[in-house]
mmCIF file with all atom_site columns, C-alpha atoms in Angstrom:
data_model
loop_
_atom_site.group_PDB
_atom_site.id
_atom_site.type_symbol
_atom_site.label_atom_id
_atom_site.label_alt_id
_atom_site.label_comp_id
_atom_site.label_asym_id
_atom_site.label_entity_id
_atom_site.label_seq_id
_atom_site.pdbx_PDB_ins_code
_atom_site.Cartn_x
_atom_site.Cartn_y
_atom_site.Cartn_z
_atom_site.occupancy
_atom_site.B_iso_or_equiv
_atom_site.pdbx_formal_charge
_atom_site.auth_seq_id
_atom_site.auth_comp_id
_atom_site.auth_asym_id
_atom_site.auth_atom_id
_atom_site.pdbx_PDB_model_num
ATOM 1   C CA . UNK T 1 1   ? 103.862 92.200  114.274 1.00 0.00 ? 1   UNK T CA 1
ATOM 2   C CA . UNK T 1 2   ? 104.100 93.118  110.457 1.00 0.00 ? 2   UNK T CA 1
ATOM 3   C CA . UNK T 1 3   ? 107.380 91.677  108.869 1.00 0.00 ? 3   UNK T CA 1
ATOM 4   C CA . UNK T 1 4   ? 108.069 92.090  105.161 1.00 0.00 ? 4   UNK T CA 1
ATOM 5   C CA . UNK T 1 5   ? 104.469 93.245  104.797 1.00 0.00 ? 5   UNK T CA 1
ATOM 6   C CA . UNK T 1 6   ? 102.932 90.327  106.558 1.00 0.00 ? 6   UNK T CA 1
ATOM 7   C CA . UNK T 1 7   ? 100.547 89.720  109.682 1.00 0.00 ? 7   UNK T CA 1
ATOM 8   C CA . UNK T 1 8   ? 99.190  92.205  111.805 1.00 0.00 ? 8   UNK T CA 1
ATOM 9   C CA . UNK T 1 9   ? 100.461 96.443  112.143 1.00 0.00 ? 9   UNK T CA 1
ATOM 10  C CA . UNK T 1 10  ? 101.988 96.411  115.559 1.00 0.00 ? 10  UNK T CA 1
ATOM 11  C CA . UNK T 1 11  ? 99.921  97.465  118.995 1.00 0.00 ? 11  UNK T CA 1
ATOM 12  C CA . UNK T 1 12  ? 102.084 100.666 119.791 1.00 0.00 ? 12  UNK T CA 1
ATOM 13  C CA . UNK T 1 13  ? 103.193 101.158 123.216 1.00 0.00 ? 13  UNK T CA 1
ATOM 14  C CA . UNK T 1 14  ? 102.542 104.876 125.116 1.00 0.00 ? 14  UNK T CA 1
ATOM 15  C CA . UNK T 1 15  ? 106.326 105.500 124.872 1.00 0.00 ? 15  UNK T CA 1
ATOM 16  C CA . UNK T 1 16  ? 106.307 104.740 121.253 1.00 0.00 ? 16  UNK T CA 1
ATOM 17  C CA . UNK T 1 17  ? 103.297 106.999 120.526 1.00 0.00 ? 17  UNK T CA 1
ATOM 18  C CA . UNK T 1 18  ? 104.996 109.321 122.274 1.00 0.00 ? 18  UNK T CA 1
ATOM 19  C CA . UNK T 1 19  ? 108.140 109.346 120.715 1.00 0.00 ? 19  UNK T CA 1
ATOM 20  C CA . UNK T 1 20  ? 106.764 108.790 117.227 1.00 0.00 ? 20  UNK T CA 1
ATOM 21  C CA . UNK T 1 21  ? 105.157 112.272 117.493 1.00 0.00 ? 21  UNK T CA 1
ATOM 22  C CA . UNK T 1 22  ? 107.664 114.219 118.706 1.00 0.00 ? 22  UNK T CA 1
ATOM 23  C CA . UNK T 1 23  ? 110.433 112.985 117.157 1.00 0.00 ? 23  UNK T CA 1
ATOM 24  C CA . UNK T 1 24  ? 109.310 110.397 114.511 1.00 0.00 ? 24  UNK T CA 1
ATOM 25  C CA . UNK T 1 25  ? 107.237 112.587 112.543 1.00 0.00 ? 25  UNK T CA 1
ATOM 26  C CA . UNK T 1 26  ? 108.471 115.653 111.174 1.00 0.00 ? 26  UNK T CA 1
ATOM 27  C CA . UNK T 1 27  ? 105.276 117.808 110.002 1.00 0.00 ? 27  UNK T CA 1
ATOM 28  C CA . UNK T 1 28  ? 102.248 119.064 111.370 1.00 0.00 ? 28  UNK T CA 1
ATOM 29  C CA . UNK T 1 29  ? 100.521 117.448 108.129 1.00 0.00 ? 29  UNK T CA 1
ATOM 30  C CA . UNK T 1 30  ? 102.048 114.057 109.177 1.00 0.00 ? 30  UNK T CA 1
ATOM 31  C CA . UNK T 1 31  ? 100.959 114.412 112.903 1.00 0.00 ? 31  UNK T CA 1
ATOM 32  C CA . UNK T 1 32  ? 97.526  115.482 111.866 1.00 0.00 ? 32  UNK T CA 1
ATOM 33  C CA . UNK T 1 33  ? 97.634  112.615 109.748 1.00 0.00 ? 33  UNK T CA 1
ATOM 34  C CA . UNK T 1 34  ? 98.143  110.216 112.386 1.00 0.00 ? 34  UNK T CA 1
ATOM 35  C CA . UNK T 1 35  ? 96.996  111.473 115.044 1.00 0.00 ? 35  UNK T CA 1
ATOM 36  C CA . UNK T 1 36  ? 93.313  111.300 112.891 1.00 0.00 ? 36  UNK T CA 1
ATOM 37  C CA . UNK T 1 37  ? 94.305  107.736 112.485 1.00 0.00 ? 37  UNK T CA 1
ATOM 38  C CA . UNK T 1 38  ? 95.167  106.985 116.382 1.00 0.00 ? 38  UNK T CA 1
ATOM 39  C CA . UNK T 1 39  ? 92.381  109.274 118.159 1.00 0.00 ? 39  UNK T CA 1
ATOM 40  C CA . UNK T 1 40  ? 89.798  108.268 115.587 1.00 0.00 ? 40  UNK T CA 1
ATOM 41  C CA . UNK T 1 41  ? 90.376  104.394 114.715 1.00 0.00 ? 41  UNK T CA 1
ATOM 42  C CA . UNK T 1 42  ? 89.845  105.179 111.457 1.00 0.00 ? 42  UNK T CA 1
ATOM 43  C CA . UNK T 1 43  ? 91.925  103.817 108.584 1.00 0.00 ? 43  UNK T CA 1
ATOM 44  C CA . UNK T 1 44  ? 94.827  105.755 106.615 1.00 0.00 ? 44  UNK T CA 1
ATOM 45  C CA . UNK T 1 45  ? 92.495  106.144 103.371 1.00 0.00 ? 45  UNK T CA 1
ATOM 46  C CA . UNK T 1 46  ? 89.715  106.947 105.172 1.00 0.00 ? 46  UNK T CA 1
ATOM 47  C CA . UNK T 1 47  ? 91.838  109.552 106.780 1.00 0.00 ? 47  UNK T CA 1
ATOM 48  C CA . UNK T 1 48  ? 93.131  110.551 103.385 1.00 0.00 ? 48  UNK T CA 1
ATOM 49  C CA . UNK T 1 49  ? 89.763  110.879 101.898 1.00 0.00 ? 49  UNK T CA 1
ATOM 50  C CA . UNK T 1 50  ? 88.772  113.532 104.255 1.00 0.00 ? 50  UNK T CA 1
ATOM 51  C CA . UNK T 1 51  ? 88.155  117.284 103.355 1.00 0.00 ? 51  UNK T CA 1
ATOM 52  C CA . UNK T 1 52  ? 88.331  120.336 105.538 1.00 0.00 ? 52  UNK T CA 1
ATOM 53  C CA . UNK T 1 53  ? 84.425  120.404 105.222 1.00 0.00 ? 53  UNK T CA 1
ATOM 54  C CA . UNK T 1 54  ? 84.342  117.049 107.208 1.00 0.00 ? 54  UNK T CA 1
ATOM 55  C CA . UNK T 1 55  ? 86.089  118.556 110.419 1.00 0.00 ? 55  UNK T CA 1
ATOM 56  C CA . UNK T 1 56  ? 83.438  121.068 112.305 1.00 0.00 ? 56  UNK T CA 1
ATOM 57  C CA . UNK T 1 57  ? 81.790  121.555 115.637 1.00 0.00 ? 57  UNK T CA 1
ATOM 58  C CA . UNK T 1 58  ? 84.234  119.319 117.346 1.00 0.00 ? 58  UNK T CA 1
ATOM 59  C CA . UNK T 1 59  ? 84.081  116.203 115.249 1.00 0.00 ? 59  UNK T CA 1
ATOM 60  C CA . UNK T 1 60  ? 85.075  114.300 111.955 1.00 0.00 ? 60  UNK T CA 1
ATOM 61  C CA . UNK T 1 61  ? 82.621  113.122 109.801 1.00 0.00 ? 61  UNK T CA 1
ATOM 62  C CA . UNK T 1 62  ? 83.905  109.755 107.336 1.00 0.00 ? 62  UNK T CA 1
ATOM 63  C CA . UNK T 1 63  ? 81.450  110.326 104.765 1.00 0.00 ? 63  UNK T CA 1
ATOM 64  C CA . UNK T 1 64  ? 79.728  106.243 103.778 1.00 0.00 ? 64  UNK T CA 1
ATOM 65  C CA . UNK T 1 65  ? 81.157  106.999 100.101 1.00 0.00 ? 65  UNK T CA 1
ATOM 66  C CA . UNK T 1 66  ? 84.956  106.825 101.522 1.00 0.00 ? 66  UNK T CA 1
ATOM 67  C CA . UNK T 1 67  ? 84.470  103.804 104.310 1.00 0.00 ? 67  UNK T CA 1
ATOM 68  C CA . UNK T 1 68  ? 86.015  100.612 103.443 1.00 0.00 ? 68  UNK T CA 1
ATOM 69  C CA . UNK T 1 69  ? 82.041  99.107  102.982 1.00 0.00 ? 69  UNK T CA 1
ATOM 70  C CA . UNK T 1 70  ? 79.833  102.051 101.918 1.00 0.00 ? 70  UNK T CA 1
ATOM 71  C CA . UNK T 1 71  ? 77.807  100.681 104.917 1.00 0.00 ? 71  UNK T CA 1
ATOM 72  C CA . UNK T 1 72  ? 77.312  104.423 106.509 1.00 0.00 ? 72  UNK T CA 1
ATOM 73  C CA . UNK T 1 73  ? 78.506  107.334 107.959 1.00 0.00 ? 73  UNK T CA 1
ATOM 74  C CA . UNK T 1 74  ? 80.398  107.234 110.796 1.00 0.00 ? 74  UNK T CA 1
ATOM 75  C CA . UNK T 1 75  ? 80.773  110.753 113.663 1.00 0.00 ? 75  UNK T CA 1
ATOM 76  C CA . UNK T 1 76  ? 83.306  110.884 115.906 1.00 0.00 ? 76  UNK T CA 1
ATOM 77  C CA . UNK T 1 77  ? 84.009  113.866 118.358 1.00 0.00 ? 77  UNK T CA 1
ATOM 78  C CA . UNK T 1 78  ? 87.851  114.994 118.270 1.00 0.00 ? 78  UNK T CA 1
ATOM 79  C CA . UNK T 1 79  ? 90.011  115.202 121.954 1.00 0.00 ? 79  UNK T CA 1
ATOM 80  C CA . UNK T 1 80  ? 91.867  117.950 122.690 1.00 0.00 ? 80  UNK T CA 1
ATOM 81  C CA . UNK T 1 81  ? 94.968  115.742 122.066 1.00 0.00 ? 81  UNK T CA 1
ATOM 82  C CA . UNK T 1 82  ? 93.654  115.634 118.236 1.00 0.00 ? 82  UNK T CA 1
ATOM 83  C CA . UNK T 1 83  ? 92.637  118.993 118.488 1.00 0.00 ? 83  UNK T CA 1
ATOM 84  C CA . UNK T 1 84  ? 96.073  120.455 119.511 1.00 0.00 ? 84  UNK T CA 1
ATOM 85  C CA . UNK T 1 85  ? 97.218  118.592 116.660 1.00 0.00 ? 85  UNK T CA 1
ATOM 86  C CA . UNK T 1 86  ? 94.899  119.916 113.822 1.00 0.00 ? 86  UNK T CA 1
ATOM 87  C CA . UNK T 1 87  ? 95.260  123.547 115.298 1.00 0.00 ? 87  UNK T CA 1
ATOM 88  C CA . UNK T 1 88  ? 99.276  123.539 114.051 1.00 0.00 ? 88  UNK T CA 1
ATOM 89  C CA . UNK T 1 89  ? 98.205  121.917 110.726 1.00 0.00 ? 89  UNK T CA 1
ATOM 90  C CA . UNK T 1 90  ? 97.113  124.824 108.338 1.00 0.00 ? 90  UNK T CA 1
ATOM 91  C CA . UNK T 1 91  ? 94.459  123.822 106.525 1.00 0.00 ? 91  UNK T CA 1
ATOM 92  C CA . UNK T 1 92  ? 93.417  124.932 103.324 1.00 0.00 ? 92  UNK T CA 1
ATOM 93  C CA . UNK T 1 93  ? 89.776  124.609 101.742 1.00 0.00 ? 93  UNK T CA 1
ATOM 94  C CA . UNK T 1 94  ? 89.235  121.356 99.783  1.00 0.00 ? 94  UNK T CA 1
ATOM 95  C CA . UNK T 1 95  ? 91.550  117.732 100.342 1.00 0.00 ? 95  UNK T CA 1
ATOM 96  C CA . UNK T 1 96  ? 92.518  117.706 103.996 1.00 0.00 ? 96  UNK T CA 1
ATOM 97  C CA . UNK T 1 97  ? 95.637  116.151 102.922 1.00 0.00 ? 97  UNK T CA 1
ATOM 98  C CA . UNK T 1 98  ? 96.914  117.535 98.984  1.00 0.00 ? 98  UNK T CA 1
ATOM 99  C CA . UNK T 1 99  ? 98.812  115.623 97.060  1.00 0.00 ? 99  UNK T CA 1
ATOM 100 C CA . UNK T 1 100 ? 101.749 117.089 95.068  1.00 0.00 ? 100 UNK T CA 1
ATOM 101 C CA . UNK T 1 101 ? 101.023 120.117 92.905  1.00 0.00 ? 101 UNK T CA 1
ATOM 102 C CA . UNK T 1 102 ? 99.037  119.179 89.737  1.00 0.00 ? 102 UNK T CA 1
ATOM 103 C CA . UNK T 1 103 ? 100.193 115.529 90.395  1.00 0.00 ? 103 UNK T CA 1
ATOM 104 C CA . UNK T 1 104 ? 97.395  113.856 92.793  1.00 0.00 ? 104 UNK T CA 1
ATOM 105 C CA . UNK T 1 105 ? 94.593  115.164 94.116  1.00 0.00 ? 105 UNK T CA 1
ATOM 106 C CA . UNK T 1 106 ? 95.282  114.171 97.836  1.00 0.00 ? 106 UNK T CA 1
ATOM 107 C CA . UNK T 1 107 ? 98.436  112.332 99.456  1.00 0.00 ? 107 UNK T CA 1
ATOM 108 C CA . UNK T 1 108 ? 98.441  108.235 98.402  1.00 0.00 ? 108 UNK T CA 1
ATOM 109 C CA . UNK T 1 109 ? 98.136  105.583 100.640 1.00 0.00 ? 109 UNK T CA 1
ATOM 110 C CA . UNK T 1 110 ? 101.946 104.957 99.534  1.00 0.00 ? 110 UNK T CA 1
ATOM 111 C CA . UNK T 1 111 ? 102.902 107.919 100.383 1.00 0.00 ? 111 UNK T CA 1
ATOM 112 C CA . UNK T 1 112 ? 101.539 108.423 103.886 1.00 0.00 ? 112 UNK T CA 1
ATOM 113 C CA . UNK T 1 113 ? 102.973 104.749 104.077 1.00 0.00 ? 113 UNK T CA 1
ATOM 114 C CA . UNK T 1 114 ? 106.404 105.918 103.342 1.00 0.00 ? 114 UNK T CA 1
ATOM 115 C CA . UNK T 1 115 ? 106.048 108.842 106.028 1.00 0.00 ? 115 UNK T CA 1
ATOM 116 C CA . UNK T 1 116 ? 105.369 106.328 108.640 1.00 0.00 ? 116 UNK T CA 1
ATOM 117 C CA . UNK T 1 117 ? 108.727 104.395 107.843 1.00 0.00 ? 117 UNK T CA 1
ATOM 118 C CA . UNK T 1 118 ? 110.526 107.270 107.540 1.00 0.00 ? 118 UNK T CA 1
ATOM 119 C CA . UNK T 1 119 ? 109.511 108.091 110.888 1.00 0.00 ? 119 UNK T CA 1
ATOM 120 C CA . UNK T 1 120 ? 109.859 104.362 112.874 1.00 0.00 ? 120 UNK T CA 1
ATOM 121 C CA . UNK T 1 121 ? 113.337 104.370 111.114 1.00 0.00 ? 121 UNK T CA 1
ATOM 122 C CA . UNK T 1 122 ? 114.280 107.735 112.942 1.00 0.00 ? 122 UNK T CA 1
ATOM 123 C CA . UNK T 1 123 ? 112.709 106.386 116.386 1.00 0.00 ? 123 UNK T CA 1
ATOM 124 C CA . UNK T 1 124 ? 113.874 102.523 115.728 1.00 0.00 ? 124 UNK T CA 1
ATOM 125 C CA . UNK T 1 125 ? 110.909 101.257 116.307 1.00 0.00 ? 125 UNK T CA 1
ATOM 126 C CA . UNK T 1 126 ? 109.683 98.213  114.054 1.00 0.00 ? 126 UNK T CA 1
ATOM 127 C CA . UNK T 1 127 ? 107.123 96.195  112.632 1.00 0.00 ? 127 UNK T CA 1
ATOM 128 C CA . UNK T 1 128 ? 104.805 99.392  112.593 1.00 0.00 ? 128 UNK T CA 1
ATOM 129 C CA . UNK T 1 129 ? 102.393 99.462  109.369 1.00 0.00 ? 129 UNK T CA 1
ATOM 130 C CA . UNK T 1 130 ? 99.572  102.268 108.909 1.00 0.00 ? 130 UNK T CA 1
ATOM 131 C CA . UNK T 1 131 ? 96.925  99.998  110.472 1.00 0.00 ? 131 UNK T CA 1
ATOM 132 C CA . UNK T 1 132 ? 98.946  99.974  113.393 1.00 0.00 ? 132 UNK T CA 1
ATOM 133 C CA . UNK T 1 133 ? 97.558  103.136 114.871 1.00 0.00 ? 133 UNK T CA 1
ATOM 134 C CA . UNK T 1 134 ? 93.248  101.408 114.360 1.00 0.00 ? 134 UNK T CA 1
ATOM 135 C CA . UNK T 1 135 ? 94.159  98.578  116.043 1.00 0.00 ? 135 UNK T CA 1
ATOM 136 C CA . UNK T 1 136 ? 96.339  100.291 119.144 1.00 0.00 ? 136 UNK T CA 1
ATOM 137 C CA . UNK T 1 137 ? 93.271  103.165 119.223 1.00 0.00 ? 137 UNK T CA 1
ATOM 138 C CA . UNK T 1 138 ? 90.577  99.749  119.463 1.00 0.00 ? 138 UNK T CA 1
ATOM 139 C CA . UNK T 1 139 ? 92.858  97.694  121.838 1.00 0.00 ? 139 UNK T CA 1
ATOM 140 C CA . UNK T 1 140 ? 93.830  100.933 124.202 1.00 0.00 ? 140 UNK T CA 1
ATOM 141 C CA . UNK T 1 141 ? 89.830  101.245 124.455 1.00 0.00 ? 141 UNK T CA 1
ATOM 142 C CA . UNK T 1 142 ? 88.979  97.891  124.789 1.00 0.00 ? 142 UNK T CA 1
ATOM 143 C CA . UNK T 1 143 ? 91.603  97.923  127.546 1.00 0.00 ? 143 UNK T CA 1
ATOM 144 C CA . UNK T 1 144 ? 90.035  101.005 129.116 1.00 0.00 ? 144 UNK T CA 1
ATOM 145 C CA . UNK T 1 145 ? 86.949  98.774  129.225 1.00 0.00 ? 145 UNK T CA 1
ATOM 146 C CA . UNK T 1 146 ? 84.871  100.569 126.893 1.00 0.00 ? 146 UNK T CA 1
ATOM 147 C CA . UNK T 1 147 ? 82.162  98.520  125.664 1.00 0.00 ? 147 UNK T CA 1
ATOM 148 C CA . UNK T 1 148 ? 82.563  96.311  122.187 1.00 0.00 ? 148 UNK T CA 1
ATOM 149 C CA . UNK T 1 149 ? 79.502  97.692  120.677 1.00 0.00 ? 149 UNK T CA 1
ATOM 150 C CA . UNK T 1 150 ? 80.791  101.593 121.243 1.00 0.00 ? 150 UNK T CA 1
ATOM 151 C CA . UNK T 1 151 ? 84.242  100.602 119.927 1.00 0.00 ? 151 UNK T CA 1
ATOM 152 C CA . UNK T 1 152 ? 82.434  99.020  116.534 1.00 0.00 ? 152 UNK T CA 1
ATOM 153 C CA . UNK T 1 153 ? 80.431  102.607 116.209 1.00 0.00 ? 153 UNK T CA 1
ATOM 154 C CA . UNK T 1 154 ? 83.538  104.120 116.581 1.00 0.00 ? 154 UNK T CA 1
ATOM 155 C CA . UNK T 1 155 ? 85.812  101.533 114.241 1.00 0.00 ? 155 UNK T CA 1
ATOM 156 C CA . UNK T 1 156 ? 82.494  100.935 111.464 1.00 0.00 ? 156 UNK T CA 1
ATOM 157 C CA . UNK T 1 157 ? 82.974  97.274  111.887 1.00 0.00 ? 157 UNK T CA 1
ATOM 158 C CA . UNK T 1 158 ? 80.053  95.540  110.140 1.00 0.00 ? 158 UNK T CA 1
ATOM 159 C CA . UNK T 1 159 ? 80.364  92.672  113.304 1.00 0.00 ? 159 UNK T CA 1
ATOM 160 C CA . UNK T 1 160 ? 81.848  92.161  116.828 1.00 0.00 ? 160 UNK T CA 1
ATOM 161 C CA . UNK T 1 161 ? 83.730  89.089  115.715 1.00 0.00 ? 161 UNK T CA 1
ATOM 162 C CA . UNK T 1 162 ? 85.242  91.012  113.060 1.00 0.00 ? 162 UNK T CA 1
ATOM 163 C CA . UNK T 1 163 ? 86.350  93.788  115.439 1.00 0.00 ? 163 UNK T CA 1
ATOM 164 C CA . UNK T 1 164 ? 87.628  91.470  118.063 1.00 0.00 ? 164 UNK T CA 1
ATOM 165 C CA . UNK T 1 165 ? 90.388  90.122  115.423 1.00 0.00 ? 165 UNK T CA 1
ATOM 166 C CA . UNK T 1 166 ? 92.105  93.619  115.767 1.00 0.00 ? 166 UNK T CA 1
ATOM 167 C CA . UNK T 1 167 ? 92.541  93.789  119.704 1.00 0.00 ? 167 UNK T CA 1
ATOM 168 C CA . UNK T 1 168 ? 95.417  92.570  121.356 1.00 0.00 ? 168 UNK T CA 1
ATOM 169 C CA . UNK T 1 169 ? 95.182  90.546  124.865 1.00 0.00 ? 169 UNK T CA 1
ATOM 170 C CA . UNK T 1 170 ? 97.974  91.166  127.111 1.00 0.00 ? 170 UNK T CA 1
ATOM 171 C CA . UNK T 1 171 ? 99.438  88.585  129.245 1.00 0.00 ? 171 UNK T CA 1
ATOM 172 C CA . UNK T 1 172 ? 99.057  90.948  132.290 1.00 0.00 ? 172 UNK T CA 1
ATOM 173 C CA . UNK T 1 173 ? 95.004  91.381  131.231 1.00 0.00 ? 173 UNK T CA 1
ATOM 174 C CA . UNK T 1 174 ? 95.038  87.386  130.975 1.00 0.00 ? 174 UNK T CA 1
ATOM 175 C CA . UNK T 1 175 ? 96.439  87.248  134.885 1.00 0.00 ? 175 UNK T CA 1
ATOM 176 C CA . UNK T 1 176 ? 94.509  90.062  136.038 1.00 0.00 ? 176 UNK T CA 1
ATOM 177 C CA . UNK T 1 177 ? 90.952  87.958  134.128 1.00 0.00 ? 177 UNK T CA 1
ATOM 178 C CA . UNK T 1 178 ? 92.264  84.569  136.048 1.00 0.00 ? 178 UNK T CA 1
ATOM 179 C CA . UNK T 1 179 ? 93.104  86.351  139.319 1.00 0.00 ? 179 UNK T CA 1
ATOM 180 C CA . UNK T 1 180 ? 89.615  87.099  139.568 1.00 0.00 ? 180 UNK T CA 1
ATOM 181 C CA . UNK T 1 181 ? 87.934  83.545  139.829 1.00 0.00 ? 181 UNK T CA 1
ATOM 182 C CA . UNK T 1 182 ? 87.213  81.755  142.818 1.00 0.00 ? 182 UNK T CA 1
ATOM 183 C CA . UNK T 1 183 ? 84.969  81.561  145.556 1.00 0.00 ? 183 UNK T CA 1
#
């Protein structure tokens, strides 16, 4: 858990997903925001970076120019969860996120940061950072037993070893693995 801006963005639990959007965040922009984050694994700047052009037939595109390694492109198809979500957001041609008027471009990293406090703070919940929401998305499909290499298409990790840092074990996955050895 993430204290004073060290270790690791918390794993957030179902309840706390739940409650963070419908009473944590305040905006459709700010669900939209997150909810790109948490349905896509992506990170907040990659989600920043997007533009209204990248979301079509069903999918977001993270163009290699705004990943974290310029390695390459990365496609992933948007659930209806996501999709209910963009559908209140009004978007306007260009930045899928605008900054303030004349000021930035798009919303800052700080900024979207500050959104996500604001919102724990109203829901109590702590030691929540904006990474939080790629590493619940690659533990919650890790725990669904989706394959490591899908998860690192999805995620852009350059290597497994690399992706495994970001999911969480459980004590009750550790009992169920032991529970099933023996002869």
């Amino acid at each position: 858990m993430k204290v004073d801006g060290n270790g690791q963005g918390k794993i957030l639990t179902q309840d706390e997903l739940k409650r963070l959007f419908t009473e944590g965040f305040l905006t459709p922009r700010d669900r939209a925001l997150f909810g790109i984050c948490l349905f896509t694994g992506c990170r907040v700047s990659e989600a920043l970076a997007l533009q209204t052009t990248d979301i079509k037939s069903g999918a977001i595109t993270f163009r290699k120019s705004t990943t974290k390694g310029k390695h390459k492109t990365r496609i992933v198809d948007i659930p209806p969860a996501l999709a209910a979500m963009l559908g209140e957001y009004q978007l306007k041609p260009g930045a899928m996120f605008p900054g303030m008027r004349g000021v930035t471009e798009r919303l800052t990293r700080f900024m979207a940061d500050k959104i996500l406090r604001d919102a724990c703070k109203r829901i109590g919940v702590e030691g929540v950072s904006t990474h939080s929401f790629r590493r619940t998305a690659l533990t919650q499909m890790s725990s669904a037993g989706i394959p490591l290499r899908t998860i690192q298409e999805i995620s852009g990790h350059s290597d497994l070893g690399t992706l495994q840092r970001y999911l969480e074990v459980t004590p009750e996955q550790k009992r169920k693995a032991v529970s099933v050895i023996g002869f």
